[in-house]
């Protein structure tokens, strides 16, 4: 059997399921020790900012030297009928380019996000004001067969009496009165059999999404 998805090679990843119509997106999220990963991330950010400060300091000194040279070339008194030398033109161009570079030589410090947070953001793809949640559920077991993928996933969420559709779900329970009208946890497991052609595998790691992941 030819492997379409090499799940066995992704031992350092946790798998999650995203329902996609009649198909599915399987998300492989690289495992990480969050405390140490955050510490290393913040350390790297400090190094980037420190390096940037050093670069800006050096470029400002170079700009100062260029302006000093320009003053010497132009002279203290600027005559209207003077001939502009090639050196003056060159120095002015260098100064202009360096001033532009310094204006744009900035770095906005980033915040740390876990790989799972990146996966949530990547798969959501909705406007910031949209409160609809994309369901990403942990996969307990995943198997690849000749023509299909077999996935066992678990879900855990809150069912609320405020939600109209949730009220309909509650009404189908003969013991409905025992369920709180406000909210209650609901959980379960689902086995999905999905044709291979309807499955997408997306691998999310520290460096982002890895393509050519089959």
PDB file of C-alpha atoms in Angstrom:
ATOM      1  CA  UNK A   1       0.000   0.000   0.000  1.00  0.00           C
ATOM      2  CA  UNK A   2       1.318   3.420  -0.944  1.00  0.00           C
ATOM      3  CA  UNK A   3       1.197   5.881   1.908  1.00  0.00           C
ATOM      4  CA  UNK A   4      -0.701   9.058   1.142  1.00  0.00           C
ATOM      5  CA  UNK A   5      -0.085  10.539   4.580  1.00  0.00           C
ATOM      6  CA  UNK A   6       2.936   9.441   6.580  1.00  0.00           C
ATOM      7  CA  UNK A   7       1.515   9.910  10.076  1.00  0.00           C
ATOM      8  CA  UNK A   8       4.168   7.625  11.592  1.00  0.00           C
ATOM      9  CA  UNK A   9       6.876  10.160  10.737  1.00  0.00           C
ATOM     10  CA  UNK A  10       5.136  12.844  12.796  1.00  0.00           C
ATOM     11  CA  UNK A  11       5.827  11.465  16.263  1.00  0.00           C
ATOM     12  CA  UNK A  12       6.669  14.952  17.558  1.00  0.00           C
ATOM     13  CA  UNK A  13       3.210  16.228  16.633  1.00  0.00           C
ATOM     14  CA  UNK A  14      -0.254  16.156  18.191  1.00  0.00           C
ATOM     15  CA  UNK A  15      -3.142  15.578  15.796  1.00  0.00           C
ATOM     16  CA  UNK A  16      -6.377  17.558  15.677  1.00  0.00           C
ATOM     17  CA  UNK A  17      -9.478  17.313  13.527  1.00  0.00           C
ATOM     18  CA  UNK A  18     -11.250  20.100  11.716  1.00  0.00           C
ATOM     19  CA  UNK A  19     -14.504  19.189  10.002  1.00  0.00           C
ATOM     20  CA  UNK A  20     -14.631  20.481   6.440  1.00  0.00           C
ATOM     21  CA  UNK A  21     -17.946  19.710   4.761  1.00  0.00           C
ATOM     22  CA  UNK A  22     -18.004  16.001   3.954  1.00  0.00           C
ATOM     23  CA  UNK A  23     -14.220  15.889   4.179  1.00  0.00           C
ATOM     24  CA  UNK A  24     -11.790  16.742   6.928  1.00  0.00           C
ATOM     25  CA  UNK A  25      -8.652  18.675   7.668  1.00  0.00           C
ATOM     26  CA  UNK A  26      -6.196  16.851   9.902  1.00  0.00           C
ATOM     27  CA  UNK A  27      -3.929  19.299  11.680  1.00  0.00           C
ATOM     28  CA  UNK A  28      -0.558  18.158  12.988  1.00  0.00           C
ATOM     29  CA  UNK A  29       0.676  20.587  15.655  1.00  0.00           C
ATOM     30  CA  UNK A  30       4.311  20.322  16.695  1.00  0.00           C
ATOM     31  CA  UNK A  31       4.674  19.444  20.372  1.00  0.00           C
ATOM     32  CA  UNK A  32       6.481  21.931  22.583  1.00  0.00           C
ATOM     33  CA  UNK A  33       7.370  22.534  26.210  1.00  0.00           C
ATOM     34  CA  UNK A  34       5.578  25.859  26.477  1.00  0.00           C
ATOM     35  CA  UNK A  35       7.511  27.412  29.381  1.00  0.00           C
ATOM     36  CA  UNK A  36      10.954  26.813  27.835  1.00  0.00           C
ATOM     37  CA  UNK A  37       9.721  27.652  24.324  1.00  0.00           C
ATOM     38  CA  UNK A  38       8.356  30.982  25.561  1.00  0.00           C
ATOM     39  CA  UNK A  39      11.600  31.721  27.390  1.00  0.00           C
ATOM     40  CA  UNK A  40      13.668  30.992  24.269  1.00  0.00           C
ATOM     41  CA  UNK A  41      11.312  33.055  22.102  1.00  0.00           C
ATOM     42  CA  UNK A  42      11.625  36.072  24.391  1.00  0.00           C
ATOM     43  CA  UNK A  43      15.401  35.643  24.491  1.00  0.00           C
ATOM     44  CA  UNK A  44      15.520  35.672  20.690  1.00  0.00           C
ATOM     45  CA  UNK A  45      13.358  38.800  20.591  1.00  0.00           C
ATOM     46  CA  UNK A  46      15.779  40.592  22.936  1.00  0.00           C
ATOM     47  CA  UNK A  47      18.723  39.585  20.732  1.00  0.00           C
ATOM     48  CA  UNK A  48      16.944  40.932  17.638  1.00  0.00           C
ATOM     49  CA  UNK A  49      16.171  44.239  19.359  1.00  0.00           C
ATOM     50  CA  UNK A  50      19.721  44.568  20.720  1.00  0.00           C
ATOM     51  CA  UNK A  51      21.219  43.864  17.296  1.00  0.00           C
ATOM     52  CA  UNK A  52      18.887  46.442  15.780  1.00  0.00           C
ATOM     53  CA  UNK A  53      19.966  49.041  18.340  1.00  0.00           C
ATOM     54  CA  UNK A  54      23.620  48.371  17.471  1.00  0.00           C
ATOM     55  CA  UNK A  55      22.924  48.684  13.748  1.00  0.00           C
ATOM     56  CA  UNK A  56      21.032  51.951  14.228  1.00  0.00           C
ATOM     57  CA  UNK A  57      23.826  53.334  16.413  1.00  0.00           C
ATOM     58  CA  UNK A  58      26.449  52.486  13.782  1.00  0.00           C
ATOM     59  CA  UNK A  59      24.351  53.933  10.958  1.00  0.00           C
ATOM     60  CA  UNK A  60      23.758  57.172  12.877  1.00  0.00           C
ATOM     61  CA  UNK A  61      27.511  57.564  13.358  1.00  0.00           C
ATOM     62  CA  UNK A  62      28.040  56.944   9.641  1.00  0.00           C
ATOM     63  CA  UNK A  63      25.368  59.534   8.834  1.00  0.00           C
ATOM     64  CA  UNK A  64      27.132  62.046  11.087  1.00  0.00           C
ATOM     65  CA  UNK A  65      30.443  61.413   9.295  1.00  0.00           C
ATOM     66  CA  UNK A  66      28.838  61.792   5.862  1.00  0.00           C
ATOM     67  CA  UNK A  67      27.305  65.137   6.830  1.00  0.00           C
ATOM     68  CA  UNK A  68      30.683  66.296   8.136  1.00  0.00           C
ATOM     69  CA  UNK A  69      32.306  65.344   4.816  1.00  0.00           C
ATOM     70  CA  UNK A  70      29.549  67.145   2.905  1.00  0.00           C
ATOM     71  CA  UNK A  71      30.129  70.341   4.881  1.00  0.00           C
ATOM     72  CA  UNK A  72      33.810  70.210   4.026  1.00  0.00           C
ATOM     73  CA  UNK A  73      33.074  69.671   0.332  1.00  0.00           C
ATOM     74  CA  UNK A  74      30.431  72.419   0.118  1.00  0.00           C
ATOM     75  CA  UNK A  75      32.294  74.865   2.355  1.00  0.00           C
ATOM     76  CA  UNK A  76      31.042  77.287   4.978  1.00  0.00           C
ATOM     77  CA  UNK A  77      29.756  79.833   2.441  1.00  0.00           C
ATOM     78  CA  UNK A  78      27.525  78.515  -0.358  1.00  0.00           C
ATOM     79  CA  UNK A  79      27.746  80.633  -3.529  1.00  0.00           C
ATOM     80  CA  UNK A  80      24.889  80.691  -6.020  1.00  0.00           C
ATOM     81  CA  UNK A  81      27.181  80.375  -9.036  1.00  0.00           C
ATOM     82  CA  UNK A  82      29.213  77.490  -7.666  1.00  0.00           C
ATOM     83  CA  UNK A  83      29.636  74.255  -9.604  1.00  0.00           C
ATOM     84  CA  UNK A  84      28.236  71.166  -7.862  1.00  0.00           C
ATOM     85  CA  UNK A  85      30.926  68.482  -7.788  1.00  0.00           C
ATOM     86  CA  UNK A  86      30.414  64.762  -8.351  1.00  0.00           C
ATOM     87  CA  UNK A  87      31.558  64.112  -4.783  1.00  0.00           C
ATOM     88  CA  UNK A  88      28.854  66.440  -3.416  1.00  0.00           C
ATOM     89  CA  UNK A  89      26.157  64.686  -5.461  1.00  0.00           C
ATOM     90  CA  UNK A  90      27.442  61.305  -4.275  1.00  0.00           C
ATOM     91  CA  UNK A  91      27.498  62.351  -0.614  1.00  0.00           C
ATOM     92  CA  UNK A  92      23.986  63.829  -0.763  1.00  0.00           C
ATOM     93  CA  UNK A  93      22.670  60.628  -2.307  1.00  0.00           C
ATOM     94  CA  UNK A  94      24.324  58.508   0.390  1.00  0.00           C
ATOM     95  CA  UNK A  95      22.900  60.749   3.106  1.00  0.00           C
ATOM     96  CA  UNK A  96      19.416  60.601   1.584  1.00  0.00           C
ATOM     97  CA  UNK A  97      19.518  56.791   1.341  1.00  0.00           C
ATOM     98  CA  UNK A  98      20.858  56.431   4.879  1.00  0.00           C
ATOM     99  CA  UNK A  99      18.218  58.757   6.350  1.00  0.00           C
ATOM    100  CA  UNK A 100      15.529  56.747   4.561  1.00  0.00           C
ATOM    101  CA  UNK A 101      17.010  53.509   5.904  1.00  0.00           C
ATOM    102  CA  UNK A 102      17.079  54.837   9.486  1.00  0.00           C
ATOM    103  CA  UNK A 103      13.449  55.963   9.195  1.00  0.00           C
ATOM    104  CA  UNK A 104      12.396  52.421   8.277  1.00  0.00           C
ATOM    105  CA  UNK A 105      14.889  50.546  10.425  1.00  0.00           C
ATOM    106  CA  UNK A 106      12.365  49.459  13.042  1.00  0.00           C
ATOM    107  CA  UNK A 107      11.223  46.185  14.544  1.00  0.00           C
ATOM    108  CA  UNK A 108       7.930  45.606  16.275  1.00  0.00           C
ATOM    109  CA  UNK A 109       8.467  43.196  19.158  1.00  0.00           C
ATOM    110  CA  UNK A 110       6.369  40.065  18.749  1.00  0.00           C
ATOM    111  CA  UNK A 111       4.306  38.226  21.340  1.00  0.00           C
ATOM    112  CA  UNK A 112       4.736  34.530  22.007  1.00  0.00           C
ATOM    113  CA  UNK A 113       2.033  32.191  20.719  1.00  0.00           C
ATOM    114  CA  UNK A 114       1.990  28.425  21.129  1.00  0.00           C
ATOM    115  CA  UNK A 115       1.862  26.179  18.077  1.00  0.00           C
ATOM    116  CA  UNK A 116      -1.732  25.301  18.950  1.00  0.00           C
ATOM    117  CA  UNK A 117      -2.649  28.996  19.040  1.00  0.00           C
ATOM    118  CA  UNK A 118      -1.083  29.362  15.591  1.00  0.00           C
ATOM    119  CA  UNK A 119      -3.154  26.403  14.402  1.00  0.00           C
ATOM    120  CA  UNK A 120      -6.337  27.975  15.786  1.00  0.00           C
ATOM    121  CA  UNK A 121      -5.582  31.257  14.026  1.00  0.00           C
ATOM    122  CA  UNK A 122      -4.613  29.599  10.750  1.00  0.00           C
ATOM    123  CA  UNK A 123      -7.737  27.432  10.570  1.00  0.00           C
ATOM    124  CA  UNK A 124     -10.199  30.082  11.777  1.00  0.00           C
ATOM    125  CA  UNK A 125     -10.057  32.397   8.747  1.00  0.00           C
ATOM    126  CA  UNK A 126     -12.942  34.588   9.915  1.00  0.00           C
ATOM    127  CA  UNK A 127     -13.323  38.314  10.459  1.00  0.00           C
ATOM    128  CA  UNK A 128     -12.092  39.494  13.864  1.00  0.00           C
ATOM    129  CA  UNK A 129     -15.626  40.530  14.865  1.00  0.00           C
ATOM    130  CA  UNK A 130     -17.110  37.120  14.007  1.00  0.00           C
ATOM    131  CA  UNK A 131     -17.778  35.100  17.159  1.00  0.00           C
ATOM    132  CA  UNK A 132     -18.290  31.785  15.373  1.00  0.00           C
ATOM    133  CA  UNK A 133     -15.728  29.269  16.639  1.00  0.00           C
ATOM    134  CA  UNK A 134     -13.922  26.803  14.447  1.00  0.00           C
ATOM    135  CA  UNK A 135     -14.015  23.414  16.136  1.00  0.00           C
ATOM    136  CA  UNK A 136     -10.568  21.853  16.489  1.00  0.00           C
ATOM    137  CA  UNK A 137     -10.839  18.554  18.345  1.00  0.00           C
ATOM    138  CA  UNK A 138      -8.024  16.266  19.572  1.00  0.00           C
ATOM    139  CA  UNK A 139      -7.576  13.012  17.666  1.00  0.00           C
ATOM    140  CA  UNK A 140      -7.228   9.941  19.872  1.00  0.00           C
ATOM    141  CA  UNK A 141      -6.355   7.523  17.094  1.00  0.00           C
ATOM    142  CA  UNK A 142      -5.697   7.786  13.377  1.00  0.00           C
ATOM    143  CA  UNK A 143      -5.248   4.990  10.829  1.00  0.00           C
ATOM    144  CA  UNK A 144      -4.663   5.029   7.100  1.00  0.00           C
ATOM    145  CA  UNK A 145      -6.250   2.314   4.954  1.00  0.00           C
ATOM    146  CA  UNK A 146      -6.251   1.657   1.204  1.00  0.00           C
ATOM    147  CA  UNK A 147      -8.894   4.205   0.265  1.00  0.00           C
ATOM    148  CA  UNK A 148      -9.849   5.958   3.472  1.00  0.00           C
ATOM    149  CA  UNK A 149      -8.638   7.453   6.736  1.00  0.00           C
ATOM    150  CA  UNK A 150     -10.148   6.269  10.015  1.00  0.00           C
ATOM    151  CA  UNK A 151     -10.125   8.899  12.754  1.00  0.00           C
ATOM    152  CA  UNK A 152     -11.227   8.593  16.364  1.00  0.00           C
ATOM    153  CA  UNK A 153     -11.649  12.025  17.917  1.00  0.00           C
ATOM    154  CA  UNK A 154     -13.005  13.405  21.158  1.00  0.00           C
ATOM    155  CA  UNK A 155     -14.873  16.630  21.796  1.00  0.00           C
ATOM    156  CA  UNK A 156     -15.690  18.600  24.892  1.00  0.00           C
ATOM    157  CA  UNK A 157     -17.793  21.751  24.962  1.00  0.00           C
ATOM    158  CA  UNK A 158     -20.532  23.635  26.761  1.00  0.00           C
ATOM    159  CA  UNK A 159     -24.208  23.261  25.875  1.00  0.00           C
ATOM    160  CA  UNK A 160     -26.235  26.333  26.750  1.00  0.00           C
ATOM    161  CA  UNK A 161     -29.963  26.849  27.320  1.00  0.00           C
ATOM    162  CA  UNK A 162     -29.619  30.327  25.825  1.00  0.00           C
ATOM    163  CA  UNK A 163     -28.796  28.882  22.397  1.00  0.00           C
ATOM    164  CA  UNK A 164     -31.919  27.940  20.389  1.00  0.00           C
ATOM    165  CA  UNK A 165     -30.381  24.886  18.754  1.00  0.00           C
ATOM    166  CA  UNK A 166     -28.941  23.760  22.081  1.00  0.00           C
ATOM    167  CA  UNK A 167     -32.483  23.929  23.510  1.00  0.00           C
ATOM    168  CA  UNK A 168     -33.600  21.487  20.777  1.00  0.00           C
ATOM    169  CA  UNK A 169     -30.734  19.154  21.710  1.00  0.00           C
ATOM    170  CA  UNK A 170     -31.786  19.266  25.367  1.00  0.00           C
ATOM    171  CA  UNK A 171     -35.430  18.566  24.475  1.00  0.00           C
ATOM    172  CA  UNK A 172     -34.392  15.187  23.002  1.00  0.00           C
ATOM    173  CA  UNK A 173     -33.220  14.015  26.412  1.00  0.00           C
ATOM    174  CA  UNK A 174     -35.981  12.158  28.358  1.00  0.00           C
ATOM    175  CA  UNK A 175     -34.274  13.366  31.532  1.00  0.00           C
ATOM    176  CA  UNK A 176     -34.148  16.967  30.337  1.00  0.00           C
ATOM    177  CA  UNK A 177     -35.211  18.317  33.738  1.00  0.00           C
ATOM    178  CA  UNK A 178     -31.974  16.990  35.215  1.00  0.00           C
ATOM    179  CA  UNK A 179     -29.929  19.167  32.845  1.00  0.00           C
ATOM    180  CA  UNK A 180     -29.302  22.692  34.013  1.00  0.00           C
ATOM    181  CA  UNK A 181     -31.079  25.269  31.885  1.00  0.00           C
ATOM    182  CA  UNK A 182     -28.100  27.629  31.969  1.00  0.00           C
ATOM    183  CA  UNK A 183     -25.157  25.600  30.757  1.00  0.00           C
ATOM    184  CA  UNK A 184     -23.667  22.147  31.045  1.00  0.00           C
ATOM    185  CA  UNK A 185     -20.578  20.325  29.781  1.00  0.00           C
ATOM    186  CA  UNK A 186     -21.114  17.963  26.878  1.00  0.00           C
ATOM    187  CA  UNK A 187     -18.499  15.541  25.638  1.00  0.00           C
ATOM    188  CA  UNK A 188     -18.153  12.432  23.549  1.00  0.00           C
ATOM    189  CA  UNK A 189     -16.084  10.608  20.948  1.00  0.00           C
ATOM    190  CA  UNK A 190     -16.637  10.267  17.209  1.00  0.00           C
ATOM    191  CA  UNK A 191     -15.188   7.808  14.719  1.00  0.00           C
ATOM    192  CA  UNK A 192     -14.986   9.262  11.216  1.00  0.00           C
ATOM    193  CA  UNK A 193     -14.322   7.301   8.054  1.00  0.00           C
ATOM    194  CA  UNK A 194     -13.185   9.751   5.384  1.00  0.00           C
ATOM    195  CA  UNK A 195     -12.194   8.944   1.777  1.00  0.00           C
ATOM    196  CA  UNK A 196      -8.543   9.842   1.170  1.00  0.00           C
ATOM    197  CA  UNK A 197      -9.487  12.313  -1.551  1.00  0.00           C
ATOM    198  CA  UNK A 198     -11.440  14.301   1.048  1.00  0.00           C
ATOM    199  CA  UNK A 199      -8.630  14.541   3.586  1.00  0.00           C
ATOM    200  CA  UNK A 200      -6.113  17.363   3.895  1.00  0.00           C
ATOM    201  CA  UNK A 201      -3.094  17.141   6.188  1.00  0.00           C
ATOM    202  CA  UNK A 202      -1.703  20.443   7.439  1.00  0.00           C
ATOM    203  CA  UNK A 203       1.488  20.532   9.536  1.00  0.00           C
ATOM    204  CA  UNK A 204       1.977  23.506  11.822  1.00  0.00           C
ATOM    205  CA  UNK A 205       5.264  24.095  13.608  1.00  0.00           C
ATOM    206  CA  UNK A 206       7.372  26.929  15.012  1.00  0.00           C
ATOM    207  CA  UNK A 207       8.337  28.066  11.534  1.00  0.00           C
ATOM    208  CA  UNK A 208       4.732  28.011  10.329  1.00  0.00           C
ATOM    209  CA  UNK A 209       2.980  25.691   7.885  1.00  0.00           C
ATOM    210  CA  UNK A 210       5.177  23.149   6.142  1.00  0.00           C
ATOM    211  CA  UNK A 211       4.189  22.469   2.555  1.00  0.00           C
ATOM    212  CA  UNK A 212       4.749  19.283   0.541  1.00  0.00           C
ATOM    213  CA  UNK A 213       3.850  17.315   3.646  1.00  0.00           C
ATOM    214  CA  UNK A 214       2.798  14.064   2.075  1.00  0.00           C
TER     215      UNK A 214
END
